[in-house]
PDB file of C-alpha atoms in Angstrom:
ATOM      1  CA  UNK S   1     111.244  52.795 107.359  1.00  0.00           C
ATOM      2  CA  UNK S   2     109.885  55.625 109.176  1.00  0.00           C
ATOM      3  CA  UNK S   3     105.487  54.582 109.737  1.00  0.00           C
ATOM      4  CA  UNK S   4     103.454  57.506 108.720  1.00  0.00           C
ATOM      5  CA  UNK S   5     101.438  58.135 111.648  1.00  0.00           C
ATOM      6  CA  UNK S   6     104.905  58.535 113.293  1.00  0.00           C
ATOM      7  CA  UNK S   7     105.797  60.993 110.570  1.00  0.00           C
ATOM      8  CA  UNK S   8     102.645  62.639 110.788  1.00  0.00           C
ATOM      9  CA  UNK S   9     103.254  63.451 114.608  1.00  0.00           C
ATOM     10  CA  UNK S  10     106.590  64.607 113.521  1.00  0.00           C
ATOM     11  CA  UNK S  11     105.158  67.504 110.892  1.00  0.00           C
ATOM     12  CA  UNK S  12     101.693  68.186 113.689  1.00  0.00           C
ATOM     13  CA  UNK S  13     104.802  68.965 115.903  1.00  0.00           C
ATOM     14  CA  UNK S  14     106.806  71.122 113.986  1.00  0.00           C
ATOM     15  CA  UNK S  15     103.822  73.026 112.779  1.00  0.00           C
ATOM     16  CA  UNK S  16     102.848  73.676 116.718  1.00  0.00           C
ATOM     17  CA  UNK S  17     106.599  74.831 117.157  1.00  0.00           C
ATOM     18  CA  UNK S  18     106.297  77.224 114.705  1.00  0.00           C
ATOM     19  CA  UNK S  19     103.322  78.636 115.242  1.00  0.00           C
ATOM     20  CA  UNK S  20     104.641  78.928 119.339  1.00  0.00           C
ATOM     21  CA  UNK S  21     107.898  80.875 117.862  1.00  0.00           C
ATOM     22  CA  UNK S  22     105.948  82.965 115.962  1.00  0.00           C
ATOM     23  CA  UNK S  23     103.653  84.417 118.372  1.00  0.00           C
ATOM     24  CA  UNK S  24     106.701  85.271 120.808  1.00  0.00           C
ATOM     25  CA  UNK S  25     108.063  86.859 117.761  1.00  0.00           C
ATOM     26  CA  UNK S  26     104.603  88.758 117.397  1.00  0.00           C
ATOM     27  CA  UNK S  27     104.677  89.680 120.591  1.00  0.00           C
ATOM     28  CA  UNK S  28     107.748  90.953 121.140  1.00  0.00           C
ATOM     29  CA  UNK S  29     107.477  92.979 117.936  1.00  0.00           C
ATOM     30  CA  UNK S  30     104.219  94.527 119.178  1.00  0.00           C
ATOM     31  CA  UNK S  31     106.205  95.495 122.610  1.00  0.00           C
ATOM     32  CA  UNK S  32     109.018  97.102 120.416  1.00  0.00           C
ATOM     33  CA  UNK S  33     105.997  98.905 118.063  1.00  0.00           C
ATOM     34  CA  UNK S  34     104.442 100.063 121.787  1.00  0.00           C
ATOM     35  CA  UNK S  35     108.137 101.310 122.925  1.00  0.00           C
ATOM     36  CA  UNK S  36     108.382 103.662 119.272  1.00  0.00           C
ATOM     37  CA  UNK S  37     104.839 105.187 119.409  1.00  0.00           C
ATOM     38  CA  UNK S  38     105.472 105.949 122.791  1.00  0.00           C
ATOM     39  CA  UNK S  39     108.677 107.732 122.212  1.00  0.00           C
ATOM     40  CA  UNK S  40     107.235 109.064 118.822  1.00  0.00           C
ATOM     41  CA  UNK S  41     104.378 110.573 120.524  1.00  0.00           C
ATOM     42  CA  UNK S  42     107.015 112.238 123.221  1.00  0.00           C
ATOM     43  CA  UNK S  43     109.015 113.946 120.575  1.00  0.00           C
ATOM     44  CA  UNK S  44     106.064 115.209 118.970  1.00  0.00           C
ATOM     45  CA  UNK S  45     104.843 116.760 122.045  1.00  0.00           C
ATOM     46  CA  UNK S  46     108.187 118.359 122.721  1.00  0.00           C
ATOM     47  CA  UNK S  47     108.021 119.596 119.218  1.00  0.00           C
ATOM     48  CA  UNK S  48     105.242 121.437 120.148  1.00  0.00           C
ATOM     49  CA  UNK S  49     102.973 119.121 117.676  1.00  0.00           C
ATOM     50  CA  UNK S  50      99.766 118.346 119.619  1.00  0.00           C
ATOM     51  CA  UNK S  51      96.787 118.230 116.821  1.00  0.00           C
ATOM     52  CA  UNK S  52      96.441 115.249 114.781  1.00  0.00           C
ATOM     53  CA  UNK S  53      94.278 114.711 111.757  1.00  0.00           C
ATOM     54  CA  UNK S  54      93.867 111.091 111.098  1.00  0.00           C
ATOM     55  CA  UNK S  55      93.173 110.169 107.279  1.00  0.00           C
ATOM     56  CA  UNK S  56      92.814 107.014 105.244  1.00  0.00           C
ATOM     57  CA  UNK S  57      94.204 106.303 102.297  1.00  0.00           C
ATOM     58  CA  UNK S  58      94.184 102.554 100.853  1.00  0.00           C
ATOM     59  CA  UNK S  59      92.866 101.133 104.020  1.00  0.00           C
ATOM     60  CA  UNK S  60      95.734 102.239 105.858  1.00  0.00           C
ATOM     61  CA  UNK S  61      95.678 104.786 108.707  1.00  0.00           C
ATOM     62  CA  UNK S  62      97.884 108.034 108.253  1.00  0.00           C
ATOM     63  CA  UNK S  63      98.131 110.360 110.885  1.00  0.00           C
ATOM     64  CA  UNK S  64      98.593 114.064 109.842  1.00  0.00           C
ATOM     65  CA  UNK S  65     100.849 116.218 112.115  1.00  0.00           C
ATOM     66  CA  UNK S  66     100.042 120.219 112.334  1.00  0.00           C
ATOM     67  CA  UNK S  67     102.589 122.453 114.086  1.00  0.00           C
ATOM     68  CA  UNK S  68     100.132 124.563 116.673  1.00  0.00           C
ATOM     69  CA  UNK S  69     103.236 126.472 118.439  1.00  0.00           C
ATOM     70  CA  UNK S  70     102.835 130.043 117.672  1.00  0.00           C
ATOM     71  CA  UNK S  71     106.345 130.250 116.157  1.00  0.00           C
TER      72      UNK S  71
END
């Protein structure tokens, strides 16, 4: 029979190894989200796309894109 400060280890321990795998997860997420905006905000400047008018709506944070090329 397994004593329950031994099995109470075992769970403290698998808590801390989740918690470790899901900040690399975080973190490597927030690298990839870093990697899109930048290549986002690229395009958009090739586009010709250089005003922004920021906006919120539900507590979340559009970002309004205005053509300013004289085309």
């Amino acid at each position: 029979m397994i004593k329950p400060a031994k099995t109470n280890l075992i769970f403290l321990l698998n808590i801390i190894i989740f918690l470790s795998v899901a900040k690399v997860i975080k973190s490597i997420k927030n690298i990839f989200k870093k990697v899109l905006a930048i290549e986002k905000r690229l395009c958009i400047f090739a586009l010709g796309f250089t005003k922004r008018e920021p906006r919120v709506k539900n507590s979340i944070l559009f970002i309004d894109f205005k053509n300013t090329s004289n085309e």
